[in-house]
mmCIF file of C-alpha atoms in Angstrom:
data_model
loop_
_atom_site.group_PDB
_atom_site.id
_atom_site.type_symbol
_atom_site.label_atom_id
_atom_site.label_comp_id
_atom_site.label_asym_id
_atom_site.label_seq_id
_atom_site.Cartn_x
_atom_site.Cartn_y
_atom_site.Cartn_z
ATOM 1 C CA MET J 1 78.311 84.491 94.014
ATOM 2 C CA THR J 2 77.184 87.698 92.330
ATOM 3 C CA GLU J 3 77.162 86.206 88.840
ATOM 4 C CA THR J 4 75.253 83.119 90.004
ATOM 5 C CA ASN J 5 72.523 85.187 91.646
ATOM 6 C CA THR J 6 72.152 87.434 88.589
ATOM 7 C CA THR J 7 71.766 84.430 86.302
ATOM 8 C CA SER J 8 69.095 82.813 88.470
ATOM 9 C CA LYS J 9 67.097 86.043 88.683
ATOM 10 C CA THR J 10 67.241 86.466 84.929
ATOM 11 C CA THR J 11 66.007 82.928 84.365
ATOM 12 C CA GLU J 12 63.086 83.419 86.748
ATOM 13 C CA GLY J 13 62.235 86.746 85.123
ATOM 14 C CA LYS J 14 61.799 85.160 81.691
ATOM 15 C CA ARG J 15 59.243 82.564 82.798
ATOM 16 C CA PRO J 16 56.187 84.803 83.665
ATOM 17 C CA GLY J 17 55.929 86.677 80.356
ATOM 18 C CA ARG J 18 57.643 86.485 77.007
ATOM 19 C CA GLY J 19 57.143 90.210 76.365
ATOM 20 C CA ARG J 20 59.448 91.101 79.188
ATOM 21 C CA GLY J 21 62.111 88.713 77.987
ATOM 22 C CA PRO J 22 64.120 91.127 75.822
ATOM 23 C CA SER J 23 64.349 93.861 78.488
ATOM 24 C CA THR J 24 65.236 91.347 81.201
ATOM 25 C CA GLY J 25 67.800 89.776 78.904
ATOM 26 C CA GLY J 26 69.317 93.213 78.338
ATOM 27 C CA ARG J 27 69.738 93.655 82.056
ATOM 28 C CA SER J 28 71.340 90.265 82.283
ATOM 29 C CA GLU J 29 73.868 91.107 79.580
ATOM 30 C CA GLY J 30 74.640 94.413 81.236
ATOM 31 C CA GLY J 31 75.112 92.706 84.592
ATOM 32 C CA ARG J 32 77.367 90.084 83.089
ATOM 33 C CA GLN J 33 79.475 92.651 81.268
ATOM 34 C CA GLY J 34 79.820 94.666 84.447
ATOM 35 C CA GLY J 35 81.014 91.574 86.313
ATOM 36 C CA ARG J 36 83.536 90.782 83.607
ATOM 37 C CA ARG J 37 84.897 94.303 83.585
ATOM 38 C CA GLY J 38 85.401 94.126 87.323
ATOM 39 C CA GLY J 39 87.301 90.863 86.901
ATOM 40 C CA ARG J 40 89.577 92.367 84.262
ATOM 41 C CA ASP J 41 90.403 95.300 86.530
ATOM 42 C CA ARG J 42 91.486 93.011 89.368
ATOM 43 C CA ARG J 43 93.758 90.677 87.434
ATOM 44 C CA PRO J 44 96.712 93.065 86.904
ATOM 45 C CA GLU J 45 96.756 93.910 90.633
ATOM 46 C CA ASP J 46 96.939 90.227 91.566
ATOM 47 C CA GLY J 47 99.975 89.666 89.321
ATOM 48 C CA GLU J 48 101.938 92.817 90.109
ATOM 49 C CA GLY J 49 104.303 91.180 92.611
ATOM 50 C CA LYS J 50 105.146 88.152 90.442
ATOM 51 C CA GLU J 51 107.921 89.953 88.573
ATOM 52 C CA TYR J 52 109.822 90.930 91.750
ATOM 53 C CA ASP J 53 111.871 88.921 94.204
ATOM 54 C CA GLN J 54 111.041 89.705 97.809
ATOM 55 C CA LYS J 55 112.947 89.472 101.074
ATOM 56 C CA ILE J 56 111.936 90.389 104.625
ATOM 57 C CA LEU J 57 114.738 92.601 105.896
ATOM 58 C CA ASP J 58 113.452 92.981 109.449
ATOM 59 C CA LEU J 59 110.473 91.771 111.469
ATOM 60 C CA ALA J 60 109.836 93.026 114.993
ATOM 61 C CA ARG J 61 107.075 93.054 117.563
ATOM 62 C CA VAL J 62 106.323 96.550 118.817
ATOM 63 C CA THR J 63 104.204 97.574 121.794
ATOM 64 C CA ARG J 64 102.334 100.834 122.178
ATOM 65 C CA VAL J 65 101.133 101.864 125.631
ATOM 66 C CA THR J 66 97.732 103.585 125.624
ATOM 67 C CA ALA J 67 95.197 104.593 128.268
ATOM 68 C CA GLY J 68 93.416 101.275 127.726
ATOM 69 C CA GLY J 69 96.586 99.228 128.116
ATOM 70 C CA LYS J 70 99.310 97.836 125.889
ATOM 71 C CA ARG J 71 98.655 97.413 122.179
ATOM 72 C CA MET J 72 100.869 94.864 120.458
ATOM 73 C CA ARG J 73 101.594 95.051 116.718
ATOM 74 C CA PHE J 74 104.198 93.831 114.229
ATOM 75 C CA ARG J 75 106.538 95.940 112.122
ATOM 76 C CA ALA J 76 107.967 94.608 108.855
ATOM 77 C CA ALA J 77 110.640 95.914 106.505
ATOM 78 C CA VAL J 78 110.474 94.354 103.033
ATOM 79 C CA VAL J 79 112.839 94.735 100.071
ATOM 80 C CA ILE J 80 111.705 93.885 96.537
ATOM 81 C CA GLY J 81 113.648 93.903 93.274
ATOM 82 C CA ASP J 82 113.935 92.317 89.846
ATOM 83 C CA ARG J 83 117.733 91.782 90.048
ATOM 84 C CA LYS J 84 118.016 93.896 86.893
ATOM 85 C CA GLY J 85 118.452 97.377 88.352
ATOM 86 C CA THR J 86 115.089 97.913 90.052
ATOM 87 C CA VAL J 87 114.668 97.962 93.838
ATOM 88 C CA GLY J 88 112.208 99.176 96.465
ATOM 89 C CA LEU J 89 111.948 99.304 100.265
ATOM 90 C CA GLY J 90 108.741 99.280 102.297
ATOM 91 C CA LEU J 91 108.033 99.651 106.026
ATOM 92 C CA ALA J 92 104.657 98.965 107.627
ATOM 93 C CA LYS J 93 102.899 97.810 110.798
ATOM 94 C CA GLY J 94 100.035 95.368 111.201
ATOM 95 C CA ALA J 95 97.991 93.439 113.735
ATOM 96 C CA ASP J 96 99.777 90.239 112.697
ATOM 97 C CA VAL J 97 102.859 89.257 110.706
ATOM 98 C CA ALA J 98 101.011 88.540 107.450
ATOM 99 C CA ILE J 99 99.268 91.928 107.430
ATOM 100 C CA ALA J 100 102.496 93.784 108.245
ATOM 101 C CA VAL J 101 104.426 92.006 105.473
ATOM 102 C CA ASP J 102 101.640 92.557 102.932
ATOM 103 C CA LYS J 103 101.453 96.280 103.751
ATOM 104 C CA ALA J 104 105.242 96.628 103.588
ATOM 105 C CA THR J 105 105.341 94.863 100.209
ATOM 106 C CA ARG J 106 102.735 97.232 98.775
ATOM 107 C CA GLN J 107 104.674 100.178 100.175
ATOM 108 C CA ALA J 108 107.885 98.863 98.575
ATOM 109 C CA LYS J 109 106.148 98.774 95.179
ATOM 110 C CA LYS J 110 105.265 102.453 95.586
ATOM 111 C CA ASN J 111 108.886 103.314 96.431
ATOM 112 C CA ILE J 112 110.472 101.346 93.597
ATOM 113 C CA PHE J 113 113.072 103.016 91.353
ATOM 114 C CA GLN J 114 115.816 102.238 88.828
ATOM 115 C CA ILE J 115 119.507 102.066 89.799
ATOM 116 C CA PRO J 116 121.881 103.451 87.139
ATOM 117 C CA LEU J 117 124.471 100.765 86.380
ATOM 118 C CA PHE J 118 127.705 100.980 84.389
ATOM 119 C CA ASP J 119 129.893 98.016 83.456
ATOM 120 C CA GLN J 120 128.150 95.743 85.994
ATOM 121 C CA THR J 121 128.647 98.114 88.932
ATOM 122 C CA ILE J 122 127.548 101.540 90.192
ATOM 123 C CA PRO J 123 128.850 104.497 88.128
ATOM 124 C CA HIS J 124 130.680 106.287 90.967
ATOM 125 C CA ALA J 125 131.354 106.279 94.708
ATOM 126 C CA ILE J 126 128.782 107.880 96.987
ATOM 127 C CA ARG J 127 128.492 108.551 100.710
ATOM 128 C CA GLU J 128 125.084 109.083 102.328
ATOM 129 C CA LYS J 129 123.968 109.771 105.895
ATOM 130 C CA TYR J 130 120.570 108.894 107.343
ATOM 131 C CA GLY J 131 119.974 109.377 111.044
ATOM 132 C CA SER J 132 123.080 108.134 112.831
ATOM 133 C CA ALA J 133 124.108 105.754 110.025
ATOM 134 C CA ILE J 134 126.529 106.576 107.210
ATOM 135 C CA VAL J 135 126.830 104.290 104.184
ATOM 136 C CA LEU J 136 129.688 104.428 101.689
ATOM 137 C CA LEU J 137 129.237 102.699 98.320
ATOM 138 C CA LYS J 138 132.083 102.235 95.833
ATOM 139 C CA PRO J 139 132.171 100.733 92.328
ATOM 140 C CA ALA J 140 134.148 97.520 91.819
ATOM 141 C CA PRO J 141 135.565 95.739 88.738
ATOM 142 C CA LYS J 142 133.944 92.662 87.208
ATOM 143 C CA GLY J 143 134.401 89.496 89.208
ATOM 144 C CA THR J 144 134.707 91.285 92.551
ATOM 145 C CA GLY J 145 131.189 90.455 93.688
ATOM 146 C CA LEU J 146 129.487 92.231 96.566
ATOM 147 C CA LYS J 147 131.880 93.171 99.359
ATOM 148 C CA SER J 148 129.104 94.171 101.722
ATOM 149 C CA GLY J 149 126.802 92.695 104.320
ATOM 150 C CA GLY J 150 123.523 93.142 106.149
ATOM 151 C CA ALA J 151 120.889 95.470 104.748
ATOM 152 C CA VAL J 152 123.260 96.926 102.144
ATOM 153 C CA ARG J 153 123.887 93.516 100.603
ATOM 154 C CA VAL J 154 120.168 92.671 100.442
ATOM 155 C CA LEU J 155 119.371 95.918 98.614
ATOM 156 C CA LEU J 156 122.261 95.545 96.170
ATOM 157 C CA GLU J 157 121.465 91.881 95.449
ATOM 158 C CA LEU J 158 117.766 92.420 94.746
ATOM 159 C CA GLY J 159 118.611 95.635 92.899
ATOM 160 C CA GLY J 160 120.844 93.713 90.497
ATOM 161 C CA VAL J 161 124.219 95.272 91.366
ATOM 162 C CA PRO J 162 126.694 92.394 90.832
ATOM 163 C CA ASN J 163 129.903 94.178 91.876
ATOM 164 C CA ALA J 164 130.304 96.818 94.595
ATOM 165 C CA VAL J 165 132.086 97.581 97.850
ATOM 166 C CA SER J 166 130.362 99.135 100.858
ATOM 167 C CA LYS J 167 131.197 100.300 104.352
ATOM 168 C CA ILE J 168 128.927 101.326 107.234
ATOM 169 C CA PHE J 169 129.819 103.976 109.822
ATOM 170 C CA GLY J 170 127.894 104.774 112.985
ATOM 171 C CA SER J 171 124.613 102.964 113.637
ATOM 172 C CA THR J 172 124.223 99.416 112.347
ATOM 173 C CA ASN J 173 120.439 99.337 112.794
ATOM 174 C CA LYS J 174 119.028 97.450 109.795
ATOM 175 C CA ILE J 175 116.268 99.913 108.959
ATOM 176 C CA THR J 176 118.463 103.007 109.394
ATOM 177 C CA VAL J 177 121.205 101.467 107.236
ATOM 178 C CA ALA J 178 118.646 100.384 104.624
ATOM 179 C CA LYS J 179 117.235 103.916 104.390
ATOM 180 C CA ALA J 180 120.737 105.391 104.062
ATOM 181 C CA THR J 181 121.519 102.885 101.298
ATOM 182 C CA MET J 182 118.284 103.678 99.473
ATOM 183 C CA GLU J 183 119.074 107.403 99.570
ATOM 184 C CA ALA J 184 122.563 106.712 98.222
ATOM 185 C CA LEU J 185 121.229 104.579 95.359
ATOM 186 C CA ARG J 186 118.608 107.217 94.500
ATOM 187 C CA LYS J 187 121.294 109.884 94.215
ATOM 188 C CA LEU J 188 123.534 107.863 91.909
ATOM 189 C CA GLN J 189 124.033 109.580 88.566
ATOM 190 C CA SER J 190 124.444 107.931 85.213
ATOM 191 C CA ALA J 191 128.064 107.367 84.146
ATOM 192 C CA GLY J 192 127.870 109.981 81.370
ATOM 193 C CA ARG J 193 126.456 112.696 83.606
ATOM 194 C CA HIS J 194 129.006 111.981 86.328
ATOM 195 C CA GLN J 195 131.913 112.312 83.872
ATOM 196 C CA LYS J 196 130.582 115.670 82.630
ATOM 197 C CA GLU J 197 130.309 117.062 86.168
ATOM 198 C CA LYS J 198 133.861 115.926 86.989
ATOM 199 C CA LYS J 199 135.175 117.942 84.032
#
């Protein structure tokens, strides 16, 4: 709409006097260039999510009681990953499901990080506690697959960890377990660094 209006104004501006043509034309070119620059800036943002697989980990309706009454919203937990060692988790609330999922996806992109992998598994065992949930992750040989379930499996699958064993202690709440798993994956060290620290 903006480009169409600018073009029509430029055309009308040229008709009254030829002397004003060059200056009006200059404005037109400037306006067009500005519009094109804006378009170029938007394109990368539109395609950012295309390289990641996405999965809704949890979707819940939450109610907040205020002085004016009950306010109903939706909470979404979204996991994204490229299945090549990159994973991210996002949590957000919105007035409807679509808004909550979109916000959570954008949040997941901000929280994305690389998982250090060694021989198609994690480099070492790690135990992490978040809230009342404890997650234990162990490396596994090739061909084992993922011996895990729930939120842990989703994160490992989208993160591109083909072989691993996990166990959950305490709370089995999806979001709490997911956060514990994310903390564990963040704290994983590369295989070389882990071997040096063991010595």
